[in-house]
Amino acid sequence: MSSSLPALPGAERVVALGRATLILGNGLAVLPALAGRFHALISDPPYGIDYDPSSPGGSKWDVDHIVGDNRPFDPCPLLGWVEPVVLFGANNFASKLPDSRAWFVWDKRPGMRSMCFSDCELAWSSIDGPARMIRYPWSGANRGPERGEHWHPTQKPIEVMRWIIETVTAPGDIVLDPYMGSGTTGVAALQCGRDFIGIEIQERWFRAAETRIRRELDQGRLPL
Ligand SMILES: C[S@@+](CC[C@H](N)C(=O)[O-])C[C@H]1O[C@@H](n2cnc3c(N)ncnc32)[C@H](O)[C@@H]1O
């Protein structure tokens, strides 16, 4: 796909991997050059909550804060390029988004009781439809079938991203994630038979995404 992309201001590196194109750079700077080249924007941006991945109760991460997480997140630059848009963490910046009844709820409790962390995560969507919920345990030793695959401090489950992608896009669509992290949206998109463009500003997470997507392609089980 990268051969068909125009020059990308703000991109430090572009890697084409099968139906995926991974871009190292600033998502907001690159986005305008991608206008008209994707069918859905599905992302898990910094929430503006100053989360410290190395804090007690956080995890084993030797990293500083997520880039951009130390200031309020403004979703407005992500809107108006395409329909649909889905944004995780949007309960932290809902006042800056249009009203929507079609929120996606991911219940991540291992049981039915509340945990010390939030019980669920919420994704705002621009689609018109009912609110939807998925149950997928994701805490400590109960990280569902993806246990052990810990690539990023705020990693989402592939299964949850597949659920959203299958709900809001069609086979063959191109999914853009301008805050790619370790590429979970990309792995899920490829598994669902979608193309993927991901942008990540930090080399460490860009490399993780590259490794994960390359492995996915090497397994040879993706739909054509
Ligand atoms: C919440 S994390 C995404 C994690 C991802 N969902 C996963 O499963 O790995 C947000 C990511 O956005 C990246 N980021 C922050 N500002 C960015 C920007 N302007 N352009 C591209 N990436 C950015 C951060 O480095 C971080 O990896």
mmCIF file of C-alpha atoms and ligand atoms in Angstrom:
data_model
loop_
_atom_site.group_PDB
_atom_site.id
_atom_site.type_symbol
_atom_site.label_atom_id
_atom_site.label_comp_id
_atom_site.label_asym_id
_atom_site.label_seq_id
_atom_site.Cartn_x
_atom_site.Cartn_y
_atom_site.Cartn_z
ATOM 1 C CA MET A 1 0.000 0.000 0.000
ATOM 2 C CA SER A 2 2.836 2.421 0.786
ATOM 3 C CA SER A 3 3.767 2.751 -2.883
ATOM 4 C CA SER A 4 0.370 4.357 -3.457
ATOM 5 C CA LEU A 5 0.739 6.792 -0.592
ATOM 6 C CA PRO A 6 1.740 10.396 -1.305
ATOM 7 C CA ALA A 7 4.697 12.119 0.372
ATOM 8 C CA LEU A 8 3.880 12.169 4.071
ATOM 9 C CA PRO A 9 4.937 15.318 5.948
ATOM 10 C CA GLY A 10 5.706 14.403 9.546
ATOM 11 C CA ALA A 11 6.640 10.785 8.718
ATOM 12 C CA GLU A 12 10.134 9.704 9.751
ATOM 13 C CA ARG A 13 9.795 6.182 8.375
ATOM 14 C CA VAL A 14 7.230 4.177 6.415
ATOM 15 C CA VAL A 15 7.209 0.372 6.479
ATOM 16 C CA ALA A 16 4.902 -1.664 4.230
ATOM 17 C CA LEU A 17 4.004 -5.115 5.578
ATOM 18 C CA GLY A 18 1.449 -6.957 3.464
ATOM 19 C CA ARG A 19 -1.838 -5.109 3.818
ATOM 20 C CA ALA A 20 -0.427 -2.900 6.570
ATOM 21 C CA THR A 21 1.476 0.377 6.343
ATOM 22 C CA LEU A 22 3.245 1.493 9.514
ATOM 23 C CA ILE A 23 4.388 5.073 9.879
ATOM 24 C CA LEU A 24 6.814 6.386 12.496
ATOM 25 C CA GLY A 25 5.829 9.985 13.133
ATOM 26 C CA ASN A 26 3.301 12.410 14.520
ATOM 27 C CA GLY A 27 -0.212 11.198 13.717
ATOM 28 C CA LEU A 28 -1.679 14.679 13.631
ATOM 29 C CA ALA A 29 0.989 15.940 11.224
ATOM 30 C CA VAL A 30 0.621 12.936 8.892
ATOM 31 C CA LEU A 31 -3.191 12.708 8.936
ATOM 32 C CA PRO A 32 -3.990 15.463 6.380
ATOM 33 C CA ALA A 33 -1.876 13.765 3.689
ATOM 34 C CA LEU A 34 -3.901 10.571 4.192
ATOM 35 C CA ALA A 35 -7.273 12.248 3.615
ATOM 36 C CA GLY A 36 -9.506 10.134 1.375
ATOM 37 C CA ARG A 37 -7.226 7.091 1.709
ATOM 38 C CA PHE A 38 -8.907 5.289 4.603
ATOM 39 C CA HIS A 39 -12.445 4.173 5.446
ATOM 40 C CA ALA A 40 -12.454 4.319 9.249
ATOM 41 C CA LEU A 41 -10.447 5.942 12.028
ATOM 42 C CA ILE A 42 -10.266 3.626 15.041
ATOM 43 C CA SER A 43 -7.864 4.626 17.775
ATOM 44 C CA ASP A 44 -6.800 4.512 21.395
ATOM 45 C CA PRO A 45 -5.198 7.938 21.893
ATOM 46 C CA PRO A 46 -3.566 9.382 25.020
ATOM 47 C CA TYR A 47 -6.443 10.121 27.396
ATOM 48 C CA GLY A 48 -4.929 13.152 29.145
ATOM 49 C CA ILE A 49 -4.875 11.423 32.551
ATOM 50 C CA ASP A 50 -1.116 11.470 33.223
ATOM 51 C CA TYR A 51 -1.016 7.710 33.768
ATOM 52 C CA ASP A 52 2.319 6.511 35.166
ATOM 53 C CA PRO A 53 3.062 3.010 33.821
ATOM 54 C CA SER A 54 5.835 2.431 36.377
ATOM 55 C CA SER A 55 3.735 3.358 39.416
ATOM 56 C CA PRO A 56 2.750 0.817 42.075
ATOM 57 C CA GLY A 57 -0.444 -0.726 40.820
ATOM 58 C CA GLY A 58 0.764 0.014 37.312
ATOM 59 C CA SER A 59 3.050 -2.631 35.904
ATOM 60 C CA LYS A 60 6.617 -3.600 35.196
ATOM 61 C CA TRP A 61 7.220 -0.838 32.698
ATOM 62 C CA ASP A 62 10.491 1.060 32.754
ATOM 63 C CA VAL A 63 8.992 3.846 30.661
ATOM 64 C CA ASP A 64 8.019 7.432 31.203
ATOM 65 C CA HIS A 65 4.477 8.558 30.708
ATOM 66 C CA ILE A 66 2.619 7.959 27.476
ATOM 67 C CA VAL A 67 3.473 10.797 25.079
ATOM 68 C CA GLY A 68 0.742 13.450 25.178
ATOM 69 C CA ASP A 69 -0.968 11.974 28.241
ATOM 70 C CA ASN A 70 0.151 14.828 30.501
ATOM 71 C CA ARG A 71 -2.257 17.352 28.977
ATOM 72 C CA PRO A 72 -5.985 17.272 28.179
ATOM 73 C CA PHE A 73 -6.651 15.367 24.973
ATOM 74 C CA ASP A 74 -8.419 17.203 22.155
ATOM 75 C CA PRO A 75 -10.175 14.796 19.753
ATOM 76 C CA CYS A 76 -11.349 17.563 17.384
ATOM 77 C CA PRO A 77 -8.417 17.237 14.906
ATOM 78 C CA LEU A 78 -9.427 13.581 14.385
ATOM 79 C CA LEU A 79 -13.003 14.388 13.367
ATOM 80 C CA GLY A 80 -14.360 15.235 9.918
ATOM 81 C CA TRP A 81 -11.906 13.184 7.870
ATOM 82 C CA VAL A 82 -13.974 10.008 7.625
ATOM 83 C CA GLU A 83 -16.961 8.121 8.972
ATOM 84 C CA PRO A 84 -16.899 6.076 11.166
ATOM 85 C CA VAL A 85 -14.620 7.232 13.974
ATOM 86 C CA VAL A 86 -14.136 5.210 17.171
ATOM 87 C CA LEU A 87 -12.065 6.594 20.068
ATOM 88 C CA PHE A 88 -11.153 4.720 23.233
ATOM 89 C CA GLY A 89 -10.853 6.585 26.518
ATOM 90 C CA ALA A 90 -13.437 9.090 25.349
ATOM 91 C CA ASN A 91 -15.138 9.241 28.750
ATOM 92 C CA ASN A 92 -12.117 11.413 29.615
ATOM 93 C CA PHE A 93 -12.860 13.951 26.874
ATOM 94 C CA ALA A 94 -16.549 13.374 26.057
ATOM 95 C CA SER A 95 -17.393 17.069 26.428
ATOM 96 C CA LYS A 96 -15.332 17.764 23.298
ATOM 97 C CA LEU A 97 -17.184 15.168 21.182
ATOM 98 C CA PRO A 98 -20.601 15.229 19.512
ATOM 99 C CA ASP A 99 -23.366 13.400 21.358
ATOM 100 C CA SER A 100 -23.533 9.699 20.518
ATOM 101 C CA ARG A 101 -25.692 6.834 21.708
ATOM 102 C CA ALA A 102 -23.401 4.263 20.090
ATOM 103 C CA TRP A 103 -20.714 3.825 22.740
ATOM 104 C CA PHE A 104 -18.735 0.592 22.915
ATOM 105 C CA VAL A 105 -18.294 -0.789 26.429
ATOM 106 C CA TRP A 106 -15.560 -3.274 27.225
ATOM 107 C CA ASP A 107 -16.252 -4.978 30.572
ATOM 108 C CA LYS A 108 -12.817 -6.148 31.670
ATOM 109 C CA ARG A 109 -13.596 -7.567 35.101
ATOM 110 C CA PRO A 110 -12.488 -11.140 35.726
ATOM 111 C CA GLY A 111 -15.723 -11.707 37.674
ATOM 112 C CA MET A 112 -18.790 -9.664 38.467
ATOM 113 C CA ARG A 113 -17.250 -7.640 41.320
ATOM 114 C CA SER A 114 -15.539 -4.274 40.962
ATOM 115 C CA MET A 115 -11.739 -4.193 40.899
ATOM 116 C CA CYS A 116 -9.345 -1.521 42.120
ATOM 117 C CA PHE A 117 -9.017 -0.342 38.506
ATOM 118 C CA SER A 118 -11.970 0.684 36.379
ATOM 119 C CA ASP A 119 -14.448 -2.099 35.641
ATOM 120 C CA CYS A 120 -14.768 -1.175 32.008
ATOM 121 C CA GLU A 121 -13.349 0.975 29.233
ATOM 122 C CA LEU A 122 -15.486 3.105 26.952
ATOM 123 C CA ALA A 123 -15.080 3.940 23.289
ATOM 124 C CA TRP A 124 -17.071 6.739 21.664
ATOM 125 C CA SER A 125 -18.240 6.156 18.118
ATOM 126 C CA SER A 126 -19.656 8.378 15.408
ATOM 127 C CA ILE A 127 -21.990 5.665 14.117
ATOM 128 C CA ASP A 128 -25.731 5.736 14.639
ATOM 129 C CA GLY A 129 -26.735 2.647 16.560
ATOM 130 C CA PRO A 130 -27.311 1.138 19.974
ATOM 131 C CA ALA A 131 -24.658 1.027 22.668
ATOM 132 C CA ARG A 132 -22.828 -2.322 22.674
ATOM 133 C CA MET A 133 -20.887 -4.261 25.300
ATOM 134 C CA ILE A 134 -18.300 -7.029 25.246
ATOM 135 C CA ARG A 135 -17.067 -8.996 28.236
ATOM 136 C CA TYR A 136 -13.363 -9.787 28.078
ATOM 137 C CA PRO A 137 -11.374 -10.293 31.313
ATOM 138 C CA TRP A 138 -8.151 -8.277 31.417
ATOM 139 C CA SER A 139 -6.474 -7.928 34.765
ATOM 140 C CA GLY A 140 -3.396 -9.379 36.360
ATOM 141 C CA ALA A 141 -3.218 -13.089 35.655
ATOM 142 C CA ASN A 142 -6.633 -12.974 34.017
ATOM 143 C CA ARG A 143 -5.716 -11.340 30.741
ATOM 144 C CA GLY A 144 -7.877 -13.683 28.707
ATOM 145 C CA PRO A 145 -6.320 -15.782 25.959
ATOM 146 C CA GLU A 146 -3.758 -13.039 25.231
ATOM 147 C CA ARG A 147 -2.024 -13.595 28.584
ATOM 148 C CA GLY A 148 1.730 -13.128 28.258
ATOM 149 C CA GLU A 149 1.490 -10.872 25.256
ATOM 150 C CA HIS A 150 2.317 -7.650 27.054
ATOM 151 C CA TRP A 151 3.646 -5.222 24.465
ATOM 152 C CA HIS A 152 2.471 -1.812 25.690
ATOM 153 C CA PRO A 153 1.421 -0.347 29.079
ATOM 154 C CA THR A 154 -2.047 0.589 27.782
ATOM 155 C CA GLN A 155 -2.465 -2.290 25.351
ATOM 156 C CA LYS A 156 -5.976 -3.258 24.240
ATOM 157 C CA PRO A 157 -7.030 -6.863 23.597
ATOM 158 C CA ILE A 158 -7.008 -7.956 19.950
ATOM 159 C CA GLU A 159 -10.411 -9.548 20.530
ATOM 160 C CA VAL A 160 -11.974 -6.256 21.626
ATOM 161 C CA MET A 161 -10.521 -4.395 18.645
ATOM 162 C CA ARG A 162 -11.755 -7.131 16.284
ATOM 163 C CA TRP A 163 -15.240 -6.758 17.705
ATOM 164 C CA ILE A 164 -15.240 -3.015 17.014
ATOM 165 C CA ILE A 165 -13.682 -3.324 13.563
ATOM 166 C CA GLU A 166 -16.202 -5.969 12.500
ATOM 167 C CA THR A 167 -19.050 -3.807 13.799
ATOM 168 C CA VAL A 168 -18.146 -0.549 12.062
ATOM 169 C CA THR A 169 -16.250 -1.547 8.879
ATOM 170 C CA ALA A 170 -16.602 -3.937 5.921
ATOM 171 C CA PRO A 171 -14.096 -6.474 4.557
ATOM 172 C CA GLY A 172 -11.490 -4.725 2.420
ATOM 173 C CA ASP A 173 -11.861 -1.377 4.195
ATOM 174 C CA ILE A 174 -8.735 0.514 5.231
ATOM 175 C CA VAL A 175 -8.559 1.207 8.978
ATOM 176 C CA LEU A 176 -6.400 4.095 10.212
ATOM 177 C CA ASP A 177 -5.037 4.284 13.766
ATOM 178 C CA PRO A 178 -3.073 7.546 14.220
ATOM 179 C CA TYR A 179 -2.056 6.560 17.797
ATOM 180 C CA MET A 180 -1.002 2.991 17.035
ATOM 181 C CA GLY A 181 0.990 2.065 20.146
ATOM 182 C CA SER A 182 2.056 -1.574 19.789
ATOM 183 C CA GLY A 183 -0.259 -2.140 16.820
ATOM 184 C CA THR A 184 -3.207 -3.968 18.387
ATOM 185 C CA THR A 185 -5.669 -2.248 16.036
ATOM 186 C CA GLY A 186 -3.479 -3.348 13.132
ATOM 187 C CA VAL A 187 -3.293 -6.996 14.156
ATOM 188 C CA ALA A 188 -7.063 -7.026 14.637
ATOM 189 C CA ALA A 189 -7.714 -5.275 11.306
ATOM 190 C CA LEU A 190 -5.575 -7.771 9.379
ATOM 191 C CA GLN A 191 -7.254 -10.699 11.124
ATOM 192 C CA CYS A 192 -10.613 -9.251 10.022
ATOM 193 C CA GLY A 193 -9.528 -8.925 6.380
ATOM 194 C CA ARG A 194 -9.115 -5.143 6.483
ATOM 195 C CA ASP A 195 -6.114 -3.090 5.366
ATOM 196 C CA PHE A 196 -4.363 -1.004 7.997
ATOM 197 C CA ILE A 197 -2.442 2.253 8.307
ATOM 198 C CA GLY A 198 -0.910 2.922 11.718
ATOM 199 C CA ILE A 199 1.048 5.921 12.986
ATOM 200 C CA GLU A 200 3.123 5.918 16.175
ATOM 201 C CA ILE A 201 5.351 8.690 17.477
ATOM 202 C CA GLN A 202 7.658 6.590 19.674
ATOM 203 C CA GLU A 203 10.254 4.301 18.157
ATOM 204 C CA ARG A 204 9.858 1.682 20.894
ATOM 205 C CA TRP A 205 6.145 1.133 20.251
ATOM 206 C CA PHE A 206 6.569 1.440 16.497
ATOM 207 C CA ARG A 207 9.052 -1.435 16.614
ATOM 208 C CA ALA A 208 6.672 -3.492 18.761
ATOM 209 C CA ALA A 209 3.914 -2.964 16.191
ATOM 210 C CA GLU A 210 6.261 -3.926 13.385
ATOM 211 C CA THR A 211 7.240 -7.140 15.206
ATOM 212 C CA ARG A 212 3.648 -8.091 15.973
ATOM 213 C CA ILE A 213 2.354 -7.462 12.457
ATOM 214 C CA ARG A 214 5.305 -9.195 10.831
ATOM 215 C CA ARG A 215 4.639 -12.220 13.037
ATOM 216 C CA GLU A 216 0.977 -12.145 12.101
ATOM 217 C CA LEU A 217 1.897 -12.183 8.408
ATOM 218 C CA ASP A 218 4.481 -14.947 8.909
ATOM 219 C CA GLN A 219 1.842 -17.168 10.464
ATOM 220 C CA GLY A 220 0.078 -17.139 7.114
ATOM 221 C CA ARG A 221 -3.396 -17.461 8.567
ATOM 222 C CA LEU A 222 -4.729 -14.064 7.557
ATOM 223 C CA PRO A 223 -7.687 -13.758 5.172
ATOM 224 C CA LEU A 224 -6.697 -12.778 1.610
HETATM 225 C C1 LIG B 1 -3.028 4.617 24.544
HETATM 226 S S1 LIG B 1 -1.590 4.295 23.634
HETATM 227 C C2 LIG B 1 -2.149 3.130 22.404
HETATM 228 C C3 LIG B 1 -1.933 1.688 22.804
HETATM 229 C C4 LIG B 1 -2.463 0.716 21.771
HETATM 230 N N1 LIG B 1 -3.899 0.699 21.761
HETATM 231 C C5 LIG B 1 -1.946 -0.702 21.996
HETATM 232 O O1 LIG B 1 -2.765 -1.640 22.165
HETATM 233 O O2 LIG B 1 -0.730 -0.887 21.990
HETATM 234 C C6 LIG B 1 -1.399 5.756 22.711
HETATM 235 C C7 LIG B 1 -0.147 5.793 21.850
HETATM 236 O O3 LIG B 1 -0.143 7.010 21.098
HETATM 237 C C8 LIG B 1 1.205 7.425 20.937
HETATM 238 N N2 LIG B 1 1.171 8.852 20.599
HETATM 239 C C9 LIG B 1 1.012 9.920 21.420
HETATM 240 N N3 LIG B 1 0.974 11.060 20.707
HETATM 241 C C10 LIG B 1 1.097 10.694 19.403
HETATM 242 C C11 LIG B 1 1.097 11.424 18.175
HETATM 243 N N4 LIG B 1 0.971 12.768 18.142
HETATM 244 N N5 LIG B 1 1.215 10.735 17.015
HETATM 245 C C12 LIG B 1 1.347 9.381 17.026
HETATM 246 N N6 LIG B 1 1.362 8.641 18.150
HETATM 247 C C13 LIG B 1 1.221 9.293 19.325
HETATM 248 C C14 LIG B 1 1.863 7.087 22.259
HETATM 249 O O4 LIG B 1 3.271 6.962 22.124
HETATM 250 C C15 LIG B 1 1.159 5.772 22.613
HETATM 251 O O5 LIG B 1 1.931 4.656 22.193
#
